[in-house]
Short mmCIF file of C-alpha atoms and ligand atoms in Angstrom, two decimals:
data_model
loop_
_atom_site.label_atom_id
_atom_site.label_comp_id
_atom_site.label_asym_id
_atom_site.label_seq_id
_atom_site.Cartn_x
_atom_site.Cartn_y
_atom_site.Cartn_z
CA MET A 95 0.01 -0.02 -0.04
CA VAL A 96 1.33 3.45 -0.85
CA PHE A 97 0.14 6.28 1.34
CA ILE A 98 -0.36 9.86 0.19
CA VAL A 99 -0.42 11.78 3.39
CA PHE A 100 -0.75 15.27 2.14
CA MET A 101 -4.25 16.64 2.44
CA GLU A 102 -5.65 13.46 3.93
CA LYS A 103 -9.25 13.24 4.85
CA ILE A 104 -9.21 11.20 7.89
CA LEU A 105 -12.00 8.80 8.50
CA ASN A 106 -13.19 6.76 11.47
CA TYR A 107 -12.53 3.02 11.42
CA ILE A 108 -15.66 1.30 12.65
CA ASN A 109 -16.76 -2.31 12.19
CA GLY A 110 -14.05 -2.99 9.67
CA GLY A 111 -14.73 0.03 7.31
CA LEU A 112 -13.71 3.56 6.98
CA GLN A 113 -16.51 6.01 7.55
CA GLU A 114 -17.31 9.81 8.18
CA PRO A 115 -18.57 10.83 11.40
CA VAL A 116 -22.31 10.64 11.81
CA CYS A 117 -22.54 14.39 12.24
CA LYS A 118 -20.38 14.88 9.02
CA GLN A 119 -18.44 17.48 10.84
CA PHE A 120 -14.62 17.81 10.39
CA MET A 121 -11.93 19.82 12.01
CA ILE A 122 -8.67 21.01 10.27
CA ASN A 123 -5.29 19.24 10.87
CA THR A 124 -2.28 21.49 10.51
CA SER A 125 1.45 20.70 10.34
CA PRO A 126 3.24 22.33 13.21
CA ALA A 127 6.42 22.76 11.23
CA THR A 128 4.76 24.88 8.55
CA GLY A 129 1.37 25.92 9.94
CA GLN A 130 -0.13 24.58 6.67
CA ILE A 131 -3.33 22.53 6.64
CA ILE A 132 -2.60 18.89 5.89
CA GLY A 133 -6.06 17.42 6.28
CA GLN A 134 -9.29 17.00 8.04
CA ILE A 135 -10.19 15.16 11.18
CA PRO A 136 -13.61 13.77 11.99
CA ASP A 137 -15.23 15.65 14.86
CA SER A 138 -16.78 12.57 16.17
CA ASP A 139 -19.27 12.38 19.03
CA ALA A 140 -21.25 10.08 21.24
CA ALA A 141 -23.06 8.65 18.14
CA ASP A 142 -19.81 7.45 16.54
CA VAL A 143 -18.61 6.06 19.92
CA ALA A 144 -21.88 4.12 20.23
CA LEU A 145 -21.46 2.64 16.75
CA ALA A 146 -17.85 1.66 17.56
CA VAL A 147 -18.70 0.16 20.95
CA GLN A 148 -21.60 -1.80 19.30
CA ALA A 149 -19.26 -3.10 16.64
CA ALA A 150 -16.68 -4.15 19.28
CA ALA A 151 -19.30 -5.87 21.35
CA GLN A 152 -20.39 -7.87 18.20
CA ALA A 153 -16.98 -8.90 17.53
CA PHE A 154 -15.90 -9.83 21.04
CA PRO A 155 -17.45 -13.40 21.33
CA HIS A 156 -15.40 -14.68 18.25
CA TRP A 157 -12.17 -12.82 18.89
CA SER A 158 -12.06 -13.72 22.55
CA ALA A 159 -12.81 -17.40 21.68
CA CYS A 160 -10.75 -17.95 18.62
CA GLY A 161 -7.61 -18.71 20.53
CA VAL A 162 -4.27 -16.80 21.21
CA GLN A 163 -2.56 -18.43 18.23
CA GLU A 164 -5.12 -17.02 15.81
CA ARG A 165 -4.89 -13.53 17.40
CA SER A 166 -1.20 -13.73 17.42
CA LYS A 167 -1.08 -14.67 13.67
CA ILE A 168 -3.10 -11.63 12.58
CA LEU A 169 -1.27 -9.25 14.89
CA LEU A 170 2.11 -10.48 13.55
CA LYS A 171 0.78 -9.78 10.06
CA LEU A 172 -0.18 -6.44 11.16
CA ALA A 173 3.28 -5.70 12.48
CA ASP A 174 4.85 -6.76 9.28
CA LEU A 175 2.69 -4.37 7.41
CA VAL A 176 3.57 -1.52 9.73
CA GLU A 177 7.23 -2.46 9.13
CA LYS A 178 6.78 -2.54 5.39
CA ASN A 179 5.20 0.99 5.49
CA LEU A 180 7.84 2.39 7.93
CA ASP A 181 8.89 5.28 5.57
CA ALA A 182 5.42 6.46 4.78
CA LEU A 183 4.35 6.17 8.55
CA ALA A 184 7.51 7.99 9.64
CA GLU A 185 6.88 10.84 7.13
CA ALA A 186 3.26 11.07 8.38
CA GLU A 187 4.29 11.07 11.94
CA SER A 188 6.84 13.81 11.38
CA LEU A 189 4.50 15.90 9.31
CA ASP A 190 1.63 15.72 11.84
CA ASN A 191 3.75 16.09 15.08
CA GLY A 192 6.67 18.30 14.14
CA LYS A 193 9.20 15.80 15.26
CA PRO A 194 12.37 15.13 13.35
CA LEU A 195 11.80 12.61 10.53
CA LYS A 196 14.81 10.76 11.57
CA LEU A 197 13.39 10.29 15.15
CA ALA A 198 10.05 9.00 13.73
CA ARG A 199 12.10 6.59 11.42
CA THR A 200 14.42 5.30 14.12
CA VAL A 201 12.27 5.35 17.32
CA ASP A 202 8.52 5.89 16.87
CA ILE A 203 7.64 3.46 14.01
CA PRO A 204 10.07 0.74 14.82
CA ARG A 205 8.78 0.76 18.34
CA ALA A 206 5.26 0.50 17.17
CA VAL A 207 6.33 -2.54 15.30
CA GLN A 208 7.95 -4.00 18.33
CA ASN A 209 4.85 -3.28 20.48
CA ILE A 210 2.64 -5.30 18.21
CA GLN A 211 5.29 -8.16 17.92
CA PHE A 212 5.92 -8.29 21.43
CA TYR A 213 2.29 -8.58 22.69
CA ALA A 214 1.32 -11.02 19.78
CA THR A 215 3.99 -13.37 21.16
CA ALA A 216 3.74 -12.50 24.91
CA ALA A 217 0.12 -13.41 25.03
CA MET A 218 1.06 -17.05 24.21
CA HIS A 219 3.17 -17.20 27.38
CA LEU A 220 0.64 -15.79 29.81
CA HIS A 221 0.02 -18.78 32.12
CA ASP A 222 -2.79 -19.48 34.56
CA GLU A 223 -2.42 -20.80 38.16
CA ALA A 224 -3.64 -24.05 39.66
CA TYR A 225 -3.67 -25.34 43.12
CA TYR A 226 -4.36 -28.88 44.28
CA THR A 227 -6.28 -28.38 47.57
CA GLU A 228 -5.33 -31.70 49.15
CA PRO A 229 -7.20 -33.93 49.16
CA GLN A 230 -10.60 -32.71 48.25
CA ALA A 231 -10.33 -30.22 45.36
CA ILE A 232 -8.49 -28.60 42.46
CA ASN A 233 -8.62 -24.84 41.99
CA TYR A 234 -7.63 -23.22 38.74
CA THR A 235 -7.61 -19.64 37.77
CA ARG A 236 -8.77 -18.64 34.33
CA ARG A 237 -7.87 -15.17 33.02
CA GLU A 238 -10.72 -14.04 30.85
CA PRO A 239 -10.54 -11.06 28.44
CA LEU A 240 -12.69 -8.08 29.86
CA GLY A 241 -14.74 -7.37 26.75
CA VAL A 242 -14.92 -4.09 25.05
CA VAL A 243 -12.14 -1.80 26.21
CA ALA A 244 -11.11 1.80 25.40
CA CYS A 245 -7.59 2.99 24.67
CA ILE A 246 -7.08 6.80 24.76
CA SER A 247 -3.58 8.10 23.77
CA PRO A 248 -1.75 11.35 23.52
CA TRP A 249 0.07 13.32 20.78
CA ASN A 250 3.67 13.08 21.69
CA LEU A 251 4.53 9.61 20.61
CA PRO A 252 1.36 9.04 18.50
CA LEU A 253 1.63 5.57 16.92
CA TYR A 254 4.09 4.34 19.43
CA LEU A 255 1.81 4.86 22.40
CA PHE A 256 -1.42 3.96 20.40
CA THR A 257 0.05 0.49 19.67
CA TRP A 258 1.52 0.14 23.16
CA LYS A 259 -2.05 0.06 24.32
CA ILE A 260 -4.12 -1.65 21.61
CA ALA A 261 -1.59 -4.47 21.08
CA PRO A 262 -1.96 -5.98 24.61
CA ALA A 263 -5.71 -5.44 24.55
CA LEU A 264 -6.11 -7.28 21.28
CA ALA A 265 -3.75 -10.00 22.16
CA ALA A 266 -5.50 -10.66 25.35
CA GLY A 267 -8.78 -11.18 23.53
CA CYS A 268 -10.43 -7.85 24.11
CA THR A 269 -12.03 -5.79 21.31
CA VAL A 270 -11.12 -2.23 21.34
CA VAL A 271 -12.43 1.23 20.76
CA ALA A 272 -9.44 3.49 20.53
CA LYS A 273 -9.25 7.22 20.47
CA PRO A 274 -5.99 8.79 19.20
CA SER A 275 -5.17 12.32 19.99
CA GLU A 276 -7.01 14.82 17.74
CA VAL A 277 -3.71 16.75 17.57
CA THR A 278 -1.94 13.91 15.73
CA PRO A 279 -4.42 11.46 14.22
CA LEU A 280 -2.76 10.77 10.93
CA THR A 281 -0.69 7.56 11.72
CA ALA A 282 -3.75 6.03 13.54
CA PHE A 283 -5.71 6.59 10.31
CA LEU A 284 -3.03 5.00 8.16
CA PHE A 285 -2.79 2.15 10.75
CA SER A 286 -6.54 1.53 10.38
CA LYS A 287 -5.99 0.79 6.64
CA LEU A 288 -3.27 -1.61 7.50
CA CYS A 289 -5.65 -3.40 9.86
CA ILE A 290 -8.02 -3.87 6.95
CA GLU A 291 -5.14 -5.16 4.82
CA ALA A 292 -3.98 -7.52 7.50
CA GLY A 293 -7.53 -8.95 7.70
CA LEU A 294 -8.21 -8.01 11.26
CA PRO A 295 -11.99 -9.08 11.67
CA ALA A 296 -14.41 -6.29 11.60
CA GLY A 297 -15.19 -4.70 14.89
CA VAL A 298 -12.19 -6.04 16.67
CA LEU A 299 -10.46 -2.67 16.55
CA ASN A 300 -12.52 0.53 16.07
CA ILE A 301 -10.80 4.04 15.92
CA VAL A 302 -12.76 6.93 16.55
CA HIS A 303 -11.17 10.39 15.84
CA GLY A 304 -12.25 13.55 17.64
CA LEU A 305 -11.97 15.78 20.63
CA GLY A 306 -11.11 14.64 24.18
CA HIS A 307 -13.99 16.22 25.97
CA LYS A 308 -16.40 15.08 23.21
CA ALA A 309 -15.47 11.71 21.60
CA GLY A 310 -13.05 10.81 24.41
CA GLN A 311 -15.52 11.52 27.19
CA ALA A 312 -18.41 9.70 25.43
CA LEU A 313 -16.15 6.61 25.26
CA VAL A 314 -15.23 6.82 28.88
CA GLU A 315 -18.86 7.20 29.82
CA ASN A 316 -20.26 4.49 27.63
CA PRO A 317 -21.77 1.72 29.94
CA ASP A 318 -20.59 -1.21 27.55
CA VAL A 319 -16.95 -0.17 27.85
CA GLU A 320 -15.37 -2.40 30.65
CA ALA A 321 -11.99 -0.74 30.95
CA ILE A 322 -10.05 2.38 30.14
CA SER A 323 -6.47 2.44 29.39
CA PHE A 324 -5.41 6.17 29.29
CA THR A 325 -2.15 8.05 28.59
CA GLY A 326 -2.19 11.81 28.76
CA GLY A 327 -2.11 14.71 31.26
CA THR A 328 -2.65 14.40 34.93
CA GLN A 329 -5.70 16.68 34.88
CA THR A 330 -7.37 14.60 32.23
CA GLY A 331 -6.60 11.51 34.20
CA LYS A 332 -8.38 12.98 37.31
CA LYS A 333 -11.42 13.76 35.23
CA ILE A 334 -11.63 10.21 33.73
CA ALA A 335 -11.06 8.67 37.29
CA GLN A 336 -14.07 10.68 38.62
CA ILE A 337 -16.30 9.45 35.90
CA VAL A 338 -15.32 5.76 36.00
CA ALA A 339 -14.98 5.38 39.85
CA PRO A 340 -18.59 5.06 40.57
CA ARG A 341 -19.12 2.67 37.64
CA PHE A 342 -16.18 0.38 38.90
CA LYS A 343 -14.36 0.13 35.52
CA LYS A 344 -10.89 -0.93 35.47
CA LEU A 345 -8.58 2.03 34.95
CA SER A 346 -4.97 2.32 33.97
CA LEU A 347 -3.59 5.89 34.03
CA GLU A 348 -0.29 6.84 32.61
CA LEU A 349 0.14 10.51 33.39
CA GLY A 350 2.61 13.48 33.52
CA GLY A 351 5.90 13.86 35.07
CA LYS A 352 8.48 16.30 36.30
CA ASN A 353 11.50 14.03 36.19
CA PRO A 354 14.75 14.68 38.06
CA ASN A 355 17.94 13.95 36.21
CA ILE A 356 20.65 13.67 38.98
CA VAL A 357 24.31 14.11 38.28
CA PHE A 358 26.80 13.13 40.93
CA GLU A 359 30.48 14.32 41.00
CA ASP A 360 31.56 10.74 40.55
CA CYS A 361 29.79 10.29 37.25
CA ASP A 362 31.18 9.49 33.92
CA PHE A 363 31.34 13.11 32.89
CA GLU A 364 31.12 12.91 29.19
CA LYS A 365 28.40 10.27 29.39
CA ALA A 366 26.39 12.27 31.85
CA VAL A 367 26.50 15.48 29.81
CA GLN A 368 25.58 13.58 26.56
CA GLY A 369 22.78 11.60 28.31
CA SER A 370 21.36 14.61 30.04
CA VAL A 371 21.08 16.58 26.79
CA LEU A 372 19.34 13.69 25.21
CA ALA A 373 16.93 13.33 28.18
CA ALA A 374 16.23 17.05 28.18
CA PHE A 375 15.51 17.82 24.49
CA SER A 376 14.47 14.57 22.78
CA ASN A 377 11.38 15.06 20.74
CA GLN A 378 11.47 18.67 21.69
CA GLY A 379 11.26 17.68 25.45
CA GLN A 380 7.86 16.28 24.72
CA ILE A 381 8.39 12.85 26.23
CA CYS A 382 6.78 12.21 29.60
CA LEU A 383 10.12 10.67 30.67
CA CYS A 384 12.29 13.66 29.83
CA GLY A 385 14.58 14.83 32.47
CA SER A 386 13.32 18.35 32.89
CA ARG A 387 14.97 19.06 36.31
CA LEU A 388 18.72 18.82 36.22
CA LEU A 389 20.17 18.34 39.66
CA VAL A 390 23.88 18.58 39.67
CA GLN A 391 26.35 18.21 42.65
CA LYS A 392 27.84 21.47 43.58
CA SER A 393 31.50 20.33 43.18
CA ILE A 394 31.04 19.75 39.49
CA TYR A 395 28.17 22.29 38.83
CA ASP A 396 30.10 24.97 36.89
CA LYS A 397 32.00 22.53 34.73
CA PHE A 398 28.77 20.48 34.09
CA LYS A 399 26.81 23.59 33.31
CA GLN A 400 29.29 24.85 30.65
CA ALA A 401 29.62 21.47 28.97
CA PHE A 402 25.78 20.97 29.06
CA LEU A 403 25.23 24.47 27.55
CA ALA A 404 27.76 23.89 24.85
CA LYS A 405 26.10 20.57 23.85
CA ALA A 406 22.52 22.09 23.98
CA ALA A 407 23.59 25.10 22.05
CA ALA A 408 24.96 22.79 19.25
CA LEU A 409 21.66 21.11 18.72
CA LYS A 410 20.32 21.85 15.36
CA VAL A 411 16.83 23.24 15.42
CA GLY A 412 14.99 23.30 12.03
CA ASN A 413 12.89 21.72 9.39
CA PRO A 414 12.00 18.26 10.79
CA ALA A 415 12.38 16.70 7.29
CA LEU A 416 16.12 17.41 7.14
CA SER A 417 18.29 14.59 8.42
CA GLU A 418 20.81 16.77 10.35
CA VAL A 419 17.92 18.39 12.47
CA GLN A 420 17.69 17.34 16.19
CA VAL A 421 14.95 19.64 17.37
CA GLY A 422 11.86 20.04 15.34
CA ALA A 423 8.62 21.93 15.87
CA VAL A 424 6.48 21.64 19.06
CA VAL A 425 3.25 20.01 18.42
CA SER A 426 0.78 22.82 17.96
CA GLU A 427 0.25 26.61 18.22
CA GLY A 428 -1.63 26.14 21.65
CA HIS A 429 1.31 24.13 23.01
CA TYR A 430 3.83 26.51 21.72
CA ASN A 431 2.17 29.41 23.39
CA LYS A 432 1.83 27.30 26.62
CA ILE A 433 5.67 26.63 26.58
CA LEU A 434 6.42 30.33 25.89
CA SER A 435 4.19 31.37 28.83
CA CYS A 436 6.05 28.80 31.03
CA ILE A 437 9.30 30.48 29.99
CA LYS A 438 7.92 33.94 30.76
CA LEU A 439 6.72 32.70 34.24
CA ALA A 440 10.25 31.27 34.92
CA ARG A 441 11.69 34.81 34.16
CA GLU A 442 9.12 36.30 36.51
CA GLU A 443 10.02 33.84 39.23
CA GLY A 444 13.62 35.05 39.05
CA GLY A 445 15.06 32.45 36.80
CA LYS A 446 18.19 33.26 34.70
CA ILE A 447 17.94 32.17 31.13
CA LEU A 448 21.33 30.50 30.25
CA LEU A 449 20.37 29.40 26.80
CA GLY A 450 17.30 29.89 24.40
CA GLY A 451 14.42 31.39 26.01
CA GLY A 452 12.20 31.98 23.06
CA PRO A 453 11.06 31.08 19.48
CA VAL A 454 13.33 30.20 16.69
CA GLN A 455 12.55 31.92 13.36
CA LEU A 456 13.14 29.79 10.32
CA PRO A 457 13.01 30.52 6.73
CA ALA A 458 10.19 29.28 4.39
CA PRO A 459 8.63 26.81 4.27
CA ASN A 460 9.08 26.72 8.14
CA ASP A 461 8.50 30.56 8.69
CA LYS A 462 5.05 29.82 10.21
CA GLY A 463 6.05 26.79 12.17
CA PHE A 464 6.31 26.52 16.05
CA PHE A 465 9.93 26.19 16.85
CA ILE A 466 11.35 26.91 20.40
CA ALA A 467 15.05 27.00 21.16
CA PRO A 468 16.35 24.51 23.74
CA THR A 469 16.01 26.53 26.81
CA VAL A 470 18.14 26.22 30.01
CA ILE A 471 17.15 28.15 33.21
CA GLU A 472 19.10 28.45 36.62
CA GLY A 473 18.53 30.11 39.90
CA LEU A 474 15.13 29.00 40.71
CA SER A 475 14.01 27.56 43.94
CA GLN A 476 12.80 23.94 44.28
CA GLU A 477 9.36 25.15 45.19
CA CYS A 478 8.63 27.58 42.46
CA ARG A 479 5.99 26.72 39.78
CA THR A 480 8.69 26.23 37.09
CA ASN A 481 10.12 23.40 39.11
CA GLN A 482 6.86 21.91 40.14
CA GLU A 483 4.70 22.06 36.96
CA GLU A 484 5.04 19.94 33.96
CA ILE A 485 6.18 22.14 30.93
CA PHE A 486 6.42 19.41 28.41
CA GLY A 487 8.76 21.27 26.03
CA PRO A 488 12.51 21.93 25.33
CA VAL A 489 12.90 23.66 28.71
CA VAL A 490 14.96 22.40 31.65
CA THR A 491 16.11 23.91 34.91
CA LEU A 492 19.51 23.49 36.51
CA MET A 493 19.90 23.23 40.27
CA PRO A 494 22.85 22.54 42.41
CA PHE A 495 22.75 20.17 45.41
CA GLU A 496 25.37 19.20 48.03
CA THR A 497 24.51 15.92 49.59
CA GLU A 498 22.62 12.73 48.58
CA GLU A 499 19.90 13.80 51.12
CA GLU A 500 19.53 17.03 49.47
CA ALA A 501 19.36 15.40 46.00
CA LEU A 502 16.71 12.98 47.20
CA GLN A 503 14.65 15.80 48.78
CA TYR A 504 14.71 17.70 45.43
CA ALA A 505 14.13 14.64 43.38
CA ASN A 506 11.07 13.69 45.46
CA GLY A 507 9.82 17.25 45.99
CA THR A 508 7.00 17.35 43.35
CA GLU A 509 3.66 15.75 43.13
CA TYR A 510 4.87 13.60 40.20
CA GLY A 511 6.75 10.27 40.31
CA LEU A 512 7.11 8.90 36.86
CA ALA A 513 10.87 8.54 36.02
CA ALA A 514 14.26 9.58 37.29
CA THR A 515 17.92 9.26 36.02
CA ILE A 516 20.94 8.95 38.16
CA TRP A 517 24.57 9.54 36.88
CA THR A 518 27.15 7.94 39.12
CA GLU A 519 29.94 5.32 38.94
CA ASN A 520 29.38 4.40 42.53
CA LEU A 521 27.25 1.29 42.56
CA LYS A 522 26.17 1.56 46.21
CA ARG A 523 25.06 5.12 45.78
CA ALA A 524 23.24 4.14 42.60
CA HIS A 525 21.24 1.48 44.54
CA ARG A 526 20.74 3.92 47.54
CA ILE A 527 19.39 6.79 45.42
CA ALA A 528 17.39 4.49 43.15
CA HIS A 529 15.64 2.93 46.25
CA GLY A 530 15.04 6.42 47.81
CA ILE A 531 13.37 7.93 44.73
CA LYS A 532 9.59 7.65 44.55
CA SER A 533 9.04 6.99 40.88
CA GLY A 534 7.98 4.05 38.77
CA ILE A 535 11.17 4.01 36.64
CA VAL A 536 14.72 4.81 37.51
CA TRP A 537 17.59 4.74 34.98
CA VAL A 538 21.28 4.65 36.14
CA ASN A 539 23.77 5.97 33.66
CA CYS A 540 21.27 5.83 30.80
CA TRP A 541 17.91 7.26 29.80
CA LEU A 542 15.01 5.70 27.89
CA LEU A 543 16.64 2.33 27.55
CA ARG A 544 13.59 0.24 27.49
CA ASP A 545 12.87 -3.56 27.79
CA LEU A 546 9.22 -4.21 26.85
CA ARG A 547 9.10 -6.86 29.56
CA THR A 548 9.39 -4.53 32.40
CA PRO A 549 6.62 -2.78 34.25
CA PHE A 550 6.10 0.73 33.10
CA GLY A 551 4.17 3.54 34.91
CA GLY A 552 4.09 6.17 37.42
CA MET A 553 3.78 6.87 41.29
CA LYS A 554 1.94 9.63 42.91
CA GLN A 555 0.23 11.95 40.45
CA SER A 556 1.95 10.26 37.57
CA GLY A 557 -0.53 7.48 37.34
CA VAL A 558 -2.16 4.35 38.64
CA GLY A 559 -1.23 0.87 37.42
CA ARG A 560 1.58 -0.36 35.22
CA GLU A 561 1.80 -1.21 31.56
CA GLY A 562 4.50 -3.36 29.90
CA GLY A 563 5.20 -7.07 29.96
CA PHE A 564 2.41 -9.35 31.44
CA GLU A 565 1.18 -6.36 33.49
CA ALA A 566 -0.77 -5.00 30.55
CA LEU A 567 -2.06 -8.51 29.57
CA ARG A 568 -3.25 -8.86 33.19
CA PHE A 569 -4.91 -5.45 33.08
CA PHE A 570 -6.97 -6.46 30.07
CA THR A 571 -8.04 -9.72 31.64
CA GLU A 572 -9.90 -10.72 34.87
CA GLU A 573 -9.13 -13.81 36.95
CA LYS A 574 -11.88 -16.32 37.66
CA ASN A 575 -11.19 -19.09 40.17
CA ILE A 576 -12.79 -22.36 39.62
CA CYS A 577 -12.87 -24.98 42.38
CA ILE A 578 -13.50 -28.56 41.52
CA LYS A 579 -14.41 -30.98 44.20
CA LEU A 580 -12.61 -34.18 43.61
P1 NAD B 737 -4.33 15.12 27.18
O1 NAD B 737 -4.70 14.57 28.55
O2 NAD B 737 -4.76 16.46 26.92
O3 NAD B 737 -4.97 14.06 26.11
C1 NAD B 737 -4.75 12.74 25.95
C2 NAD B 737 -5.82 12.05 25.32
O4 NAD B 737 -7.00 12.00 26.12
C3 NAD B 737 -6.14 12.51 23.89
O5 NAD B 737 -6.55 11.55 23.05
C4 NAD B 737 -7.37 13.47 24.28
O6 NAD B 737 -8.23 13.64 23.16
C5 NAD B 737 -8.05 12.62 25.37
N1 NAD B 737 -8.95 13.39 26.26
C6 NAD B 737 -8.84 14.66 26.60
N2 NAD B 737 -9.79 14.97 27.49
C7 NAD B 737 -10.61 13.76 27.71
C8 NAD B 737 -11.80 13.52 28.43
N3 NAD B 737 -12.31 14.34 29.12
N4 NAD B 737 -12.12 12.24 28.33
C9 NAD B 737 -11.49 11.38 27.62
N5 NAD B 737 -10.41 11.58 26.86
C10 NAD B 737 -10.04 12.80 26.87
O7 NAD B 737 -2.79 14.89 26.99
P2 NAD B 737 -1.90 15.29 25.84
O8 NAD B 737 -1.71 16.91 25.89
O9 NAD B 737 -2.46 14.69 24.68
O10 NAD B 737 -0.56 14.61 26.21
C11 NAD B 737 0.47 15.18 26.92
C12 NAD B 737 0.38 14.61 28.35
O11 NAD B 737 0.54 13.21 28.45
C13 NAD B 737 1.59 15.03 29.24
O12 NAD B 737 1.05 15.32 30.44
C14 NAD B 737 2.46 13.91 29.35
O13 NAD B 737 3.20 13.82 30.45
C15 NAD B 737 1.49 12.78 29.24
N6 NAD B 737 2.10 11.52 28.85
C16 NAD B 737 2.36 10.58 29.71
C17 NAD B 737 2.88 9.36 29.28
C18 NAD B 737 3.10 8.19 30.29
O14 NAD B 737 3.27 7.09 29.88
N7 NAD B 737 3.01 8.45 31.69
C19 NAD B 737 3.30 9.21 28.04
C20 NAD B 737 3.15 10.33 27.22
C21 NAD B 737 2.40 11.37 27.54
#
């Protein structure tokens, strides 16, 4: 299949076919790197959600009962098709999101392939428990797929996070109604065409495009949806939790972060600088795992600052299509304005801008794009809003610390607890700090090194539950214990 991504009229994928929203209303989709209109997005509402949920409910008996081997075969075929279309999908992702094409080609789309392959095979290894209740009974536990589930994903890693949810849900035997972010709907639409090509039975996966408070909320509220797997902002997560709590739906929430990146004096200096720049500015700082608070031990603070600033200043900001570009456009005009207002706030709070601090003006065709310079700020207190609130852009703060206790106090001093990175060559210290940090993920001397078998998720306001490995398969299934009297 050859995709033409320019001026794409996106359609919903419901019951195996592509269709316009019931209301026939569309929104415009713009490219953040040029400001140009690149297509139309369905402005779906509860009527489309109802059709999708109905299709998923009809597909559930067969999909859940056809056996894991059959599901695996189709999912692997789908993974192959995504891999075959890697270039077109990467181009679409970069166009829609503003991220460097190289990043989409080497990270986003390959990871989408891996997500599907991983769960297509992992599901075959999910085992049940059995207990011999000597001498009178045998108990065995059956994990049953939940039914129709909702997967709601954000815009920062569009196809990557979309497949990270739907792959385990489908592999576990659930049928899915998915809502990708309205900000970056393109690859999910192209993916729906690949589902048709792969022969995914009608209704097994349904993709409804539209706004969060409209299509997304209708999905969360739908009484026939058994569980919600959500990745997005903490405020949205709270809203969803409030809706589903009285309905006792299963809920997995992967939310925001304000992650510390802690550099000790005994680190491998070059690796720490290089890794910290990557953790700060990858994907324009729009990864929930980005290290946006750089905590550096006082004895090496000045040396680290200079080296970090030099590396960050050398990052090439520009047209995401160019292979030498490392920092592309931020995702939308709204988000661009939000990031700039955060930088303004940092100034008002007394922060000193060491690097960047504003927009980058590029020549045509990117003169109307949303580019922000990698920005480094120092001199702010731990308690100020800049160090407490998620910015989700190419903006980091630098803070010195003296002791391990102080580093831990700063690291744990926000309401978030998603990820942390520690740079030290002292193994005992690495363990001590890793154990003391309240976050779901800790990287030592690396960042974003992922093994899909590991649990993934946040503590505190960064979320509830874990994705990854068997955790996700367990989420999309429910145990039933069967006791047989001998
Ligand atoms: P968002 O919360 O605005 O939107 C996420 C998704 O939820 C979108 O599809 C949106 O349409 C939908 N949505 C919005 N309101 C809704 C509602 N009332 N009911 C149902 N659905 C609704 O988040 P975003 O701006 O797209 O993404 C950025 C956020 O996501 C950041 O906070 C980032 O940290 C977080 N994030 C977290 C992880 C993680 O794994 N923890 C990964 C990526 C992004």
